[in-house]
Amino acid sequence: MPPFRRKKAAKSFPVKVCTLDAELEFNLEWRATGRDLFDLVCRTIGLRETWFFGLQFEDTKHFISWLKLDKRVQDQCVSQMPGTPFMLLCKLYPEDVAEELIQEVTQHLLFLQVKQAILSMDIYCPPEASVLLASYAVQAKYGDYDESASKPGMLASEDLLPQRVIDQYQMTPEMWEDRIKIWYADHKGMSRDEAEMEYLKIAQDLDMYGVNYFAINNKKETDLYLGVTALGLNIYEKDNKLTPKTTFPWSEIKHISFDDKKFVIKFVDKSVTNFIFFSPKGMNKLILDLCIGNHDLYMRRRKPDTMEVQQMKAQAKEEKQRRQIERNKLAREKQLREAAERDRSAMEQRLLQYQEEIRLANDALRRSEETAELLAEKGRVAEEEASLLAQKAADVERENARLRLSNIKTEEEKVHLERKTREAEFLTARLVEESEKRAAEAARLRGELAAARLAEKTAKEKLINFLTTSSTSSTASLPPGTKCSTVPSSLFPSTCSLPAELGEGRGDGRGEVEVACAGGVTLHNGAPETDLNSYQLVPDDSDPHIHRLSLEIEKERVEYLAKSQHLQRQLESLRCEFSVLRVTRVAFYEQL
């Protein structure tokens, strides 16, 4: 046999242990007991309040079982399923969470387990309490409510309410979220452990909190439920797990035992009849184990704390005080930081405000410069426009002056024309008057001329008669052979021409007055010749008076016609000038 022999490596097997927020994997020795595994898990997570917890697993018969600490792990029907995980769960519930729970890890594990039981509806919770518990759960997970960081729908994806409560009311996830946020905002300043403790304080008052239910039958084979709690045993009707039909406190129970499926509960008071019920064969050991554990813990609470518990409480108290100091310090630092953040935000806001004011000032300065340039440009344009307007005004003024002068001239011309018109009218009236006078004079002269001609005619007739008579008598008295001479007819003109003015009474206006005379007078050669001119019987043009009268009448007629024509021309000229003045005045008014 060699002096040194290598020790054989101990056989081991993998074990997976799950908590509600973590997953642990270990390699256990083949001979390791349940306590070895349990202590390993507790040391790993720092759990010292081990009496509340146990390792739960599902055996080969698909029954829920708790790992026995005094037996090997391999001997507890798990060897055929090496990958079966163990769950670290609260096996025995405390009566008062605020008084009994010492460690924060214990409180956290119990919080997670109770929360899961409520959400999975293993524990009935009313809707109002569900919303309040959900707000504490959100506070424990996310911390203080921050409205700026809170996004719509943030809580809608979280599993916060039992499905029974959601189905009970016709509300949208957003409506549930709003109701939870109302309570969530009230928990500001609460730490995670405080929020979890408040959650557990409310949850421990629920009817189904800390109750392990088992289906049983009484002697009459009535289906009932047995509830194992921290305070005793409860008997429930099949349809009501909330209100127990019968309650057996641990202080009244003396002994519990089972034989196959039969359970017997003996009481301290011997006068009370033993309570007998029947349970499935696979559950009787589990029921007895829970009864023993809850009874032992019940008795332990009513005894003075052990040194270990006292040390744990002292350490927990110191830890709480330290955490409280740290929390207060953190709160002060948080307040200071928030104040500093507020100051910083205020400074940043003021800086942004100043920057904005500077930007606005620069913009205003730039706009003012642009405005100044624009105003300067407008000023130049205005000056140019002013000069143009001044020039136009001067032009207009000159035009106005010209128009005024033209108007004055027009007025003067108008006055002159009016004066000329009045003069022309006066001249016309005078000419008309003179014409009337001349017409009257011409009529008088015509009358006189007619009378003269009539007298002349009469005289001529008398003369002719006289001459004829004298000639006849003389011829008869003459001797034969005496010659007679004939008075030429030229001495007696047959007609006498007069101006038209003297013949106006005849109607033609330009005819001649004819005086008929005899064709001639036959004179005898023997008789003495008679000088007819000496008698002035024949009207001769050489008569100065009649000739002058005829010339004056003709001259006046010509002058009258010339003046009439001149007056007509002046009137036409005046009409043209008046028309020009009207057109000029209308154009002048239109320009004004």
Coordinates of C-alpha atoms in Angstrom, one line a residue:
M1 CA 0.0 0.0 0.0
P2 CA 1.6 3.3 -1.0
P3 CA 2.4 5.7 1.8
F4 CA 0.4 8.6 0.2
R5 CA -2.9 7.9 -1.3
R6 CA -5.0 10.5 -3.0
K7 CA -8.4 11.0 -1.4
K8 CA -11.3 10.3 -3.7
A9 CA -13.2 13.4 -4.8
A10 CA -16.5 13.5 -3.1
K11 CA -19.5 13.0 -5.3
S12 CA -21.7 16.0 -5.8
F13 CA -24.8 17.0 -7.7
P14 CA -26.1 20.3 -8.9
V15 CA -28.9 22.0 -7.1
K16 CA -30.9 25.1 -8.2
V17 CA -32.6 27.3 -5.7
C18 CA -34.9 30.1 -6.7
T19 CA -36.1 33.0 -4.7
L20 CA -38.8 35.4 -5.9
D21 CA -36.1 37.8 -7.2
A22 CA -33.0 35.7 -7.7
E23 CA -31.8 32.2 -8.9
L24 CA -29.0 30.4 -7.1
E25 CA -27.1 27.3 -8.3
F26 CA -24.9 25.1 -6.0
N27 CA -23.0 21.8 -6.1
L28 CA -24.0 19.7 -3.1
E29 CA -22.2 16.7 -1.7
W30 CA -23.9 13.5 -2.3
R31 CA -24.5 13.0 1.5
A32 CA -25.6 16.6 2.1
T33 CA -28.7 17.0 4.2
G34 CA -31.6 19.4 3.8
R35 CA -30.1 21.6 6.5
D36 CA -26.8 21.8 4.7
L37 CA -28.6 23.1 1.6
F38 CA -30.8 25.4 3.6
D39 CA -27.9 26.9 5.6
L40 CA -26.0 27.4 2.3
V41 CA -28.8 29.3 0.8
C42 CA -29.4 31.4 3.9
R43 CA -25.7 32.3 4.2
T44 CA -25.6 33.2 0.5
I45 CA -28.5 35.7 0.7
G46 CA -27.7 36.8 4.3
L47 CA -30.9 35.5 5.8
R48 CA -30.8 35.0 9.6
E49 CA -34.5 34.7 10.4
T50 CA -34.5 31.2 9.1
W51 CA -37.5 30.0 11.2
F52 CA -40.0 31.6 8.8
F53 CA -38.6 29.9 5.7
G54 CA -38.2 26.6 4.0
L55 CA -37.3 25.0 0.7
Q56 CA -40.3 23.9 -1.2
F57 CA -40.3 21.4 -4.1
E58 CA -42.5 19.2 -6.1
D59 CA -42.0 15.5 -5.5
T60 CA -42.3 12.6 -7.9
K61 CA -46.0 12.3 -7.1
H62 CA -46.5 15.9 -8.0
F63 CA -47.3 16.9 -4.4
I64 CA -46.0 20.1 -2.9
S65 CA -43.5 19.2 -0.2
W66 CA -41.1 21.0 2.1
L67 CA -37.5 19.8 2.3
K68 CA -36.8 18.0 5.6
L69 CA -33.7 19.4 7.2
D70 CA -32.6 16.3 9.1
K71 CA -32.7 14.0 6.0
R72 CA -30.4 13.8 3.1
V73 CA -31.5 15.7 0.0
Q74 CA -31.1 12.6 -2.2
D75 CA -33.3 10.5 0.1
Q76 CA -36.3 12.9 -0.3
C77 CA -37.7 11.6 -3.6
V78 CA -35.7 14.1 -5.7
S79 CA -33.0 11.8 -7.0
Q80 CA -35.0 10.9 -10.1
M81 CA -35.4 14.6 -11.0
P82 CA -31.9 16.1 -10.7
G83 CA -33.0 19.4 -12.4
T84 CA -35.9 20.0 -10.0
P85 CA -35.5 23.5 -8.5
F86 CA -36.1 24.4 -4.9
M87 CA -38.1 27.5 -4.0
L88 CA -37.1 29.5 -0.9
L89 CA -40.5 30.5 0.5
C90 CA -42.0 31.7 3.7
K91 CA -43.3 28.5 5.4
L92 CA -44.5 30.1 8.6
Y93 CA -46.1 33.5 8.6
P94 CA -45.5 36.0 11.5
E95 CA -48.4 37.2 13.5
D96 CA -47.3 40.9 13.5
V97 CA -44.9 41.9 10.7
A98 CA -44.0 45.1 12.4
E99 CA -42.9 43.4 15.6
E100 CA -41.5 40.1 14.4
L101 CA -39.6 40.9 11.3
I102 CA -36.1 42.0 12.1
Q103 CA -34.1 41.8 8.9
E104 CA -34.8 43.8 5.7
V105 CA -34.1 40.7 3.6
T106 CA -36.8 38.8 5.5
Q107 CA -39.2 41.6 5.0
H108 CA -38.4 41.8 1.3
L109 CA -38.8 38.1 0.7
L110 CA -42.2 38.0 2.6
F111 CA -43.3 41.1 0.6
L112 CA -42.5 39.4 -2.7
Q113 CA -44.3 36.3 -1.7
V114 CA -47.5 38.0 -0.4
K115 CA -47.5 40.3 -3.4
Q116 CA -47.4 37.2 -5.7
A117 CA -50.1 35.5 -3.7
I118 CA -52.4 38.5 -4.0
L119 CA -51.8 39.0 -7.8
S120 CA -52.3 35.2 -8.4
M121 CA -55.6 35.5 -6.4
D122 CA -54.4 33.0 -3.8
I123 CA -55.2 35.7 -1.3
Y124 CA -58.4 37.6 -1.8
C125 CA -58.0 41.4 -1.8
P126 CA -60.8 44.0 -2.2
P127 CA -60.4 46.4 -5.1
E128 CA -59.8 49.5 -2.9
A129 CA -57.0 47.7 -1.0
S130 CA -55.6 46.3 -4.2
V131 CA -55.1 49.9 -5.6
L132 CA -53.5 51.0 -2.3
L133 CA -51.2 48.0 -2.2
A134 CA -50.3 48.6 -5.9
S135 CA -49.2 52.1 -5.0
Y136 CA -46.9 50.8 -2.2
A137 CA -45.5 48.3 -4.6
V138 CA -44.7 51.0 -7.1
Q139 CA -43.2 53.1 -4.4
A140 CA -41.0 50.2 -3.3
K141 CA -39.9 49.6 -6.9
Y142 CA -39.5 53.1 -8.4
G143 CA -39.0 55.3 -5.4
D144 CA -40.6 58.8 -5.2
Y145 CA -43.1 59.8 -7.8
D146 CA -41.6 62.2 -10.3
E147 CA -44.2 63.7 -12.5
S148 CA -41.6 64.9 -15.0
A149 CA -40.1 61.4 -15.4
S150 CA -43.4 59.6 -15.3
K151 CA -44.5 58.6 -18.8
P152 CA -48.1 57.7 -19.7
G153 CA -48.5 54.0 -19.8
M154 CA -45.5 53.4 -17.5
L155 CA -47.6 51.4 -15.0
A156 CA -49.9 49.8 -17.5
S157 CA -47.3 47.2 -18.3
E158 CA -46.7 46.4 -14.7
D159 CA -48.5 43.5 -13.0
L160 CA -50.0 45.4 -10.1
L161 CA -53.7 44.4 -9.7
P162 CA -55.4 41.0 -9.5
Q163 CA -57.2 40.0 -12.7
R164 CA -60.4 39.6 -10.7
V165 CA -60.3 43.3 -9.7
I166 CA -59.6 44.3 -13.3
D167 CA -62.5 42.2 -14.6
Q168 CA -64.8 43.5 -11.9
Y169 CA -64.8 47.1 -13.2
Q170 CA -65.0 48.4 -16.8
M171 CA -61.9 50.5 -16.6
T172 CA -59.1 51.0 -19.1
P173 CA -55.5 50.4 -18.0
E174 CA -54.9 54.2 -18.2
M175 CA -57.8 54.7 -15.7
W176 CA -56.3 52.2 -13.3
E177 CA -52.9 53.9 -13.7
D178 CA -54.4 57.3 -12.9
R179 CA -56.0 55.9 -9.7
I180 CA -52.7 54.2 -8.6
K181 CA -50.8 57.4 -9.3
I182 CA -53.1 59.4 -7.0
W183 CA -52.0 57.1 -4.0
Y184 CA -48.4 56.8 -5.4
A185 CA -47.9 60.6 -5.2
D186 CA -48.8 60.5 -1.5
H187 CA -45.9 58.2 -0.6
K188 CA -43.2 60.7 -1.4
G189 CA -40.2 60.3 0.9
M190 CA -40.9 56.7 1.8
S191 CA -38.0 54.3 1.4
R192 CA -38.2 50.8 -0.1
D193 CA -38.3 48.9 3.2
E194 CA -40.9 51.3 4.6
A195 CA -43.1 50.9 1.6
E196 CA -42.8 47.1 1.8
M197 CA -43.6 47.2 5.5
E198 CA -46.7 49.3 4.9
Y199 CA -47.7 46.8 2.2
L200 CA -47.3 43.9 4.6
K201 CA -49.2 45.8 7.4
I202 CA -52.2 46.1 5.1
A203 CA -51.9 42.6 3.7
Q204 CA -51.7 40.9 7.1
D205 CA -55.3 42.1 7.8
L206 CA -56.6 40.3 4.8
D207 CA -58.7 37.2 5.6
M208 CA -56.6 34.8 3.6
Y209 CA -53.2 36.1 4.7
G210 CA -50.9 33.4 6.2
V211 CA -53.5 30.6 5.7
N212 CA -52.4 27.3 4.2
Y213 CA -55.6 25.6 2.9
F214 CA -56.1 21.8 2.7
A215 CA -59.1 19.9 1.5
I216 CA -60.6 17.6 4.2
N217 CA -63.7 15.7 5.1
N218 CA -65.5 15.3 8.4
K219 CA -67.2 12.2 9.6
K220 CA -70.2 13.0 7.6
E221 CA -68.0 13.2 4.5
T222 CA -68.7 16.9 4.1
D223 CA -66.2 18.7 2.1
L224 CA -64.4 21.3 4.2
Y225 CA -61.2 23.2 4.2
L226 CA -58.6 23.2 6.9
G227 CA -56.6 26.3 7.4
V228 CA -53.3 26.2 9.2
T229 CA -52.4 29.7 10.5
A230 CA -50.0 31.3 12.9
L231 CA -52.7 31.5 15.5
G232 CA -54.3 28.1 15.2
L233 CA -56.5 25.9 13.0
N234 CA -59.5 27.2 11.1
I235 CA -62.3 25.1 9.5
Y236 CA -63.9 26.6 6.4
E237 CA -66.9 25.6 4.4
K238 CA -66.1 24.5 0.9
D239 CA -67.6 27.7 -0.7
N240 CA -66.2 30.2 1.7
K241 CA -62.5 30.5 2.4
L242 CA -62.8 34.0 3.9
T243 CA -64.8 33.4 7.1
P244 CA -63.9 30.3 9.2
K245 CA -66.8 28.2 10.4
T246 CA -64.8 27.0 13.4
T247 CA -61.5 28.2 14.9
F248 CA -59.1 26.2 17.2
P249 CA -56.4 28.5 18.7
W250 CA -53.1 26.8 19.5
S251 CA -53.6 27.6 23.1
E252 CA -56.6 25.3 23.2
I253 CA -55.0 22.4 21.2
K254 CA -53.3 19.8 23.3
H255 CA -52.3 17.2 20.7
I256 CA -52.6 16.5 16.9
S257 CA -52.0 13.1 15.4
F258 CA -53.0 11.2 12.3
D259 CA -53.4 7.6 11.4
D260 CA -53.3 7.0 7.7
K261 CA -56.0 9.5 6.5
K262 CA -57.5 10.2 9.9
F263 CA -56.6 13.3 11.8
V264 CA -57.4 13.7 15.5
I265 CA -57.2 17.0 17.3
K266 CA -57.3 16.8 21.1
F267 CA -58.0 19.8 23.2
V268 CA -56.7 20.9 26.5
D269 CA -60.2 21.0 27.8
K270 CA -61.2 17.4 28.3
S271 CA -64.8 18.2 28.2
V272 CA -64.5 19.2 24.5
T273 CA -64.9 16.4 22.1
N274 CA -62.0 15.6 19.9
F275 CA -62.2 16.9 16.3
I276 CA -61.7 14.3 13.7
F277 CA -61.3 14.9 10.0
F278 CA -59.9 13.0 7.0
S279 CA -57.3 14.2 4.5
P280 CA -55.7 12.8 1.4
K281 CA -52.9 10.4 2.2
G282 CA -50.2 12.4 0.5
M283 CA -51.1 15.6 2.5
N284 CA -51.2 14.3 6.1
K285 CA -47.5 14.6 6.7
L286 CA -47.4 18.1 5.3
I287 CA -50.4 19.2 7.4
L288 CA -48.8 17.8 10.5
D289 CA -45.4 19.5 9.7
L290 CA -47.1 22.9 9.3
C291 CA -49.1 22.4 12.5
I292 CA -45.9 21.6 14.4
G293 CA -44.0 24.5 12.9
N294 CA -46.7 27.1 13.5
H295 CA -47.3 25.8 17.1
D296 CA -43.7 25.9 17.9
L297 CA -43.4 29.4 16.5
Y298 CA -46.5 30.4 18.4
M299 CA -45.0 29.2 21.7
R300 CA -41.7 30.8 20.9
R301 CA -43.3 34.2 20.4
R302 CA -44.7 34.0 23.9
K303 CA -41.3 33.3 25.5
P304 CA -38.5 35.7 26.1
D305 CA -36.2 36.2 23.1
T306 CA -33.1 34.2 22.9
M307 CA -29.7 35.8 22.9
E308 CA -29.5 35.2 19.2
V309 CA -32.8 37.0 18.6
Q310 CA -31.8 39.8 21.0
Q311 CA -28.5 40.3 19.2
M312 CA -30.3 40.2 15.9
K313 CA -32.8 42.8 17.1
A314 CA -30.1 45.0 18.5
Q315 CA -28.1 44.7 15.3
A316 CA -31.3 45.4 13.3
K317 CA -32.1 48.4 15.5
E318 CA -28.6 49.7 15.1
E319 CA -28.8 49.0 11.4
K320 CA -32.2 50.8 11.2
Q321 CA -30.8 53.7 13.1
R322 CA -27.8 53.8 10.9
R323 CA -30.0 53.6 7.8
Q324 CA -32.2 56.2 9.3
I325 CA -29.2 58.5 9.9
E326 CA -28.0 57.7 6.4
R327 CA -31.5 58.3 5.1
N328 CA -31.7 61.6 6.9
K329 CA -28.3 62.5 5.7
L330 CA -29.3 61.4 2.2
A331 CA -32.5 63.3 2.5
R332 CA -30.6 66.4 3.6
E333 CA -28.1 65.9 0.8
K334 CA -31.0 65.3 -1.5
Q335 CA -32.6 68.5 -0.3
L336 CA -29.3 70.3 -0.7
R337 CA -28.8 68.7 -4.0
E338 CA -32.4 69.6 -5.0
A339 CA -31.8 73.1 -3.7
A340 CA -28.5 73.2 -5.6
E341 CA -30.3 71.8 -8.7
R342 CA -33.0 74.4 -8.3
D343 CA -30.4 77.1 -7.9
R344 CA -28.6 75.6 -10.9
S345 CA -31.8 75.4 -12.8
A346 CA -32.6 79.0 -11.8
M347 CA -29.1 80.1 -12.8
E348 CA -29.4 78.2 -16.0
Q349 CA -32.8 79.6 -16.5
R350 CA -31.4 83.1 -15.8
L351 CA -28.5 82.4 -18.0
L352 CA -30.8 81.2 -20.7
Q353 CA -33.0 84.3 -20.0
Y354 CA -29.9 86.5 -20.2
Q355 CA -28.8 84.8 -23.4
E356 CA -32.3 85.2 -24.8
E357 CA -32.3 88.8 -23.7
I358 CA -28.9 89.3 -25.3
R359 CA -30.1 87.5 -28.4
L360 CA -33.2 89.6 -28.5
A361 CA -31.1 92.7 -27.9
N362 CA -28.8 91.7 -30.7
D363 CA -31.8 91.0 -32.9
A364 CA -33.3 94.3 -31.8
L365 CA -30.0 96.1 -32.5
R366 CA -29.7 94.4 -35.8
R367 CA -33.3 95.2 -36.6
S368 CA -32.7 98.8 -35.4
E369 CA -29.6 99.0 -37.7
E370 CA -31.6 97.6 -40.5
T371 CA -34.4 100.0 -39.6
A372 CA -32.0 102.9 -39.5
E373 CA -30.6 101.9 -42.9
L374 CA -34.1 101.5 -44.2
L375 CA -35.1 104.8 -42.7
A376 CA -32.0 106.4 -44.2
E377 CA -32.9 104.9 -47.5
K378 CA -36.4 106.0 -47.0
G379 CA -35.1 109.4 -46.0
R380 CA -33.1 109.6 -49.2
V381 CA -36.1 108.4 -51.2
A382 CA -38.2 110.9 -49.3
E383 CA -35.8 113.7 -50.0
E384 CA -35.8 112.7 -53.7
E385 CA -39.6 112.5 -53.6
A386 CA -39.7 115.8 -51.7
S387 CA -37.4 117.4 -54.3
L388 CA -39.6 115.9 -57.1
L389 CA -42.7 117.0 -55.3
A390 CA -41.2 120.5 -54.8
Q391 CA -40.3 120.5 -58.5
K392 CA -43.8 119.3 -59.3
A393 CA -45.2 121.9 -56.9
A394 CA -43.2 124.6 -58.6
D395 CA -44.3 123.3 -61.9
V396 CA -47.9 123.2 -60.6
E397 CA -47.4 126.7 -59.1
R398 CA -46.1 128.0 -62.4
E399 CA -48.9 126.2 -64.2
N400 CA -51.3 127.7 -61.7
A401 CA -49.8 131.1 -62.2
R402 CA -50.0 130.6 -65.9
L403 CA -53.5 129.4 -65.6
R404 CA -54.3 132.3 -63.3
L405 CA -52.7 134.7 -65.8
S406 CA -54.6 132.9 -68.5
N407 CA -57.7 133.1 -66.5
I408 CA -57.1 136.8 -65.9
K409 CA -56.4 137.3 -69.5
T410 CA -59.5 135.2 -70.3
E411 CA -61.4 137.4 -67.9
E412 CA -60.0 140.5 -69.4
E413 CA -60.7 139.1 -72.9
K414 CA -64.2 138.2 -71.7
V415 CA -64.6 141.7 -70.3
H416 CA -63.2 143.1 -73.5
L417 CA -65.4 140.9 -75.5
E418 CA -68.4 141.8 -73.4
R419 CA -67.5 145.4 -73.9
K420 CA -67.1 144.8 -77.6
T421 CA -70.4 142.9 -77.5
R422 CA -72.1 145.7 -75.8
E423 CA -70.5 148.2 -78.2
A424 CA -71.5 145.9 -81.1
E425 CA -75.0 145.7 -79.7
F426 CA -75.0 149.5 -79.2
L427 CA -73.7 149.9 -82.7
T428 CA -76.2 147.5 -84.0
A429 CA -79.0 149.3 -82.2
R430 CA -77.7 152.6 -83.6
L431 CA -77.4 151.1 -87.0
V432 CA -80.8 149.7 -86.8
E433 CA -82.1 153.1 -85.6
E434 CA -80.2 154.8 -88.4
S435 CA -81.4 152.2 -90.8
E436 CA -84.9 152.8 -89.7
K437 CA -84.3 156.6 -90.0
R438 CA -82.8 156.1 -93.5
A439 CA -85.6 153.8 -94.4
A440 CA -88.1 156.4 -93.3
E441 CA -86.1 159.1 -95.1
A442 CA -85.9 156.8 -98.2
A443 CA -89.7 156.2 -98.0
R444 CA -90.2 159.9 -97.7
L445 CA -87.9 160.5 -100.6
R446 CA -89.6 157.8 -102.6
G447 CA -92.9 159.5 -101.9
E448 CA -91.5 162.8 -102.9
L449 CA -89.9 161.3 -106.0
A450 CA -93.1 159.6 -106.9
A451 CA -95.0 162.8 -106.5
A452 CA -92.4 164.6 -108.5
R453 CA -92.5 162.0 -111.2
L454 CA -96.3 162.1 -111.2
A455 CA -96.1 165.9 -111.4
E456 CA -93.6 165.6 -114.2
K457 CA -95.7 163.1 -116.0
T458 CA -98.7 165.3 -115.7
A459 CA -96.6 168.2 -116.9
K460 CA -95.3 166.2 -119.8
E461 CA -98.7 165.0 -120.7
K462 CA -100.0 168.6 -120.6
L463 CA -97.0 169.7 -122.6
I464 CA -97.5 167.0 -125.1
N465 CA -101.1 167.8 -125.4
F466 CA -100.3 171.4 -125.6
L467 CA -97.6 170.8 -128.2
T468 CA -99.9 168.5 -130.2
T469 CA -102.7 171.0 -130.1
S470 CA -100.3 173.8 -131.0
S471 CA -98.8 171.8 -133.8
T472 CA -102.1 170.9 -135.3
S473 CA -103.2 174.5 -135.3
S474 CA -100.0 175.7 -136.7
T475 CA -100.0 173.2 -139.5
A476 CA -103.3 174.2 -140.6
S477 CA -102.3 177.8 -140.7
L478 CA -99.0 177.2 -142.5
P479 CA -98.7 177.6 -146.2
P480 CA -98.3 174.7 -148.4
G481 CA -94.8 173.5 -148.9
T482 CA -93.8 174.4 -145.4
K483 CA -91.6 171.7 -143.8
C484 CA -92.2 170.3 -140.4
S485 CA -89.5 169.0 -138.0
T486 CA -90.0 166.2 -135.6
V487 CA -88.8 166.5 -132.0
P488 CA -86.4 163.7 -131.5
S489 CA -87.5 161.1 -128.9
S490 CA -84.1 161.5 -127.2
L491 CA -85.4 164.7 -125.9
F492 CA -88.1 162.7 -124.0
P493 CA -86.6 159.7 -122.5
S494 CA -89.0 156.8 -122.2
T495 CA -87.6 155.6 -118.8
C496 CA -85.7 157.1 -116.0
S497 CA -83.5 154.8 -113.9
L498 CA -83.5 155.3 -110.1
P499 CA -81.6 153.6 -107.4
A500 CA -83.1 150.5 -105.7
E501 CA -83.6 152.4 -102.5
L502 CA -86.2 154.6 -104.2
G503 CA -88.0 151.6 -105.7
E504 CA -88.4 149.5 -102.6
G505 CA -92.1 150.1 -102.6
R506 CA -92.5 148.1 -105.9
G507 CA -91.4 144.8 -104.4
D508 CA -88.4 143.9 -106.6
G509 CA -86.1 146.2 -104.6
R510 CA -83.8 146.8 -107.6
G511 CA -86.2 147.8 -110.4
E512 CA -86.3 151.1 -112.2
V513 CA -89.1 153.7 -112.3
E514 CA -90.1 154.2 -115.9
V515 CA -91.9 157.4 -117.1
A516 CA -93.5 157.0 -120.5
C517 CA -93.2 159.9 -122.9
A518 CA -94.4 160.4 -126.3
G519 CA -92.4 159.1 -129.2
G520 CA -91.8 162.4 -130.7
V521 CA -93.4 165.7 -131.7
T522 CA -93.6 166.7 -135.5
L523 CA -92.6 170.2 -136.0
H524 CA -92.8 172.1 -139.1
N525 CA -89.7 173.4 -140.7
G526 CA -91.2 176.8 -141.1
A527 CA -92.0 177.3 -137.4
P528 CA -89.4 178.3 -135.0
E529 CA -87.7 175.6 -133.1
T530 CA -88.7 175.3 -129.4
D531 CA -85.9 174.9 -126.8
L532 CA -87.3 172.2 -124.6
N533 CA -84.3 172.2 -122.3
S534 CA -85.1 175.7 -121.3
Y535 CA -88.3 174.4 -119.9
Q536 CA -86.6 171.5 -118.0
L537 CA -89.4 169.2 -119.0
V538 CA -87.2 166.2 -119.5
P539 CA -85.4 164.8 -116.5
D540 CA -81.8 164.8 -117.3
D541 CA -79.1 163.0 -115.4
S542 CA -77.2 166.2 -115.4
D543 CA -79.6 167.6 -112.9
P544 CA -77.3 167.9 -109.9
H545 CA -80.0 167.7 -107.2
I546 CA -81.4 164.4 -108.4
H547 CA -78.1 163.0 -109.3
R548 CA -76.7 163.9 -105.9
L549 CA -79.7 162.4 -104.2
S550 CA -79.3 159.2 -106.1
L551 CA -75.6 159.0 -105.3
E552 CA -76.2 159.6 -101.6
I553 CA -78.9 156.9 -101.5
E554 CA -76.7 154.4 -103.3
K555 CA -73.7 155.3 -101.1
E556 CA -75.8 154.9 -97.9
R557 CA -77.1 151.6 -99.2
V558 CA -73.5 150.3 -99.8
E559 CA -72.3 151.6 -96.5
Y560 CA -75.2 149.9 -94.8
L561 CA -74.5 146.6 -96.5
A562 CA -70.8 146.9 -95.6
K563 CA -71.5 147.7 -92.0
S564 CA -74.0 144.8 -91.8
Q565 CA -71.4 142.4 -93.2
H566 CA -68.8 143.8 -90.8
L567 CA -71.1 143.4 -87.9
Q568 CA -71.9 139.8 -88.9
R569 CA -68.2 139.0 -89.1
Q570 CA -67.7 140.6 -85.6
L571 CA -70.5 138.5 -84.2
E572 CA -69.1 135.3 -85.6
S573 CA -65.7 136.2 -84.2
L574 CA -67.2 136.8 -80.8
R575 CA -69.0 133.4 -81.0
C576 CA -65.7 131.7 -81.8
E577 CA -63.9 133.5 -79.0
F578 CA -66.7 132.5 -76.5
S579 CA -66.4 128.9 -77.6
V580 CA -62.6 129.0 -77.1
L581 CA -63.1 130.6 -73.7
R582 CA -65.5 127.9 -72.6
V583 CA -63.2 125.1 -73.7
T584 CA -60.2 126.8 -72.0
R585 CA -62.2 127.2 -68.7
V586 CA -63.3 123.6 -68.7
A587 CA -59.7 122.4 -69.2
F588 CA -58.5 124.8 -66.5
Y589 CA -61.1 123.4 -64.0
E590 CA -60.1 119.9 -64.9
Q591 CA -56.5 120.6 -64.3
L592 CA -57.3 122.1 -60.9

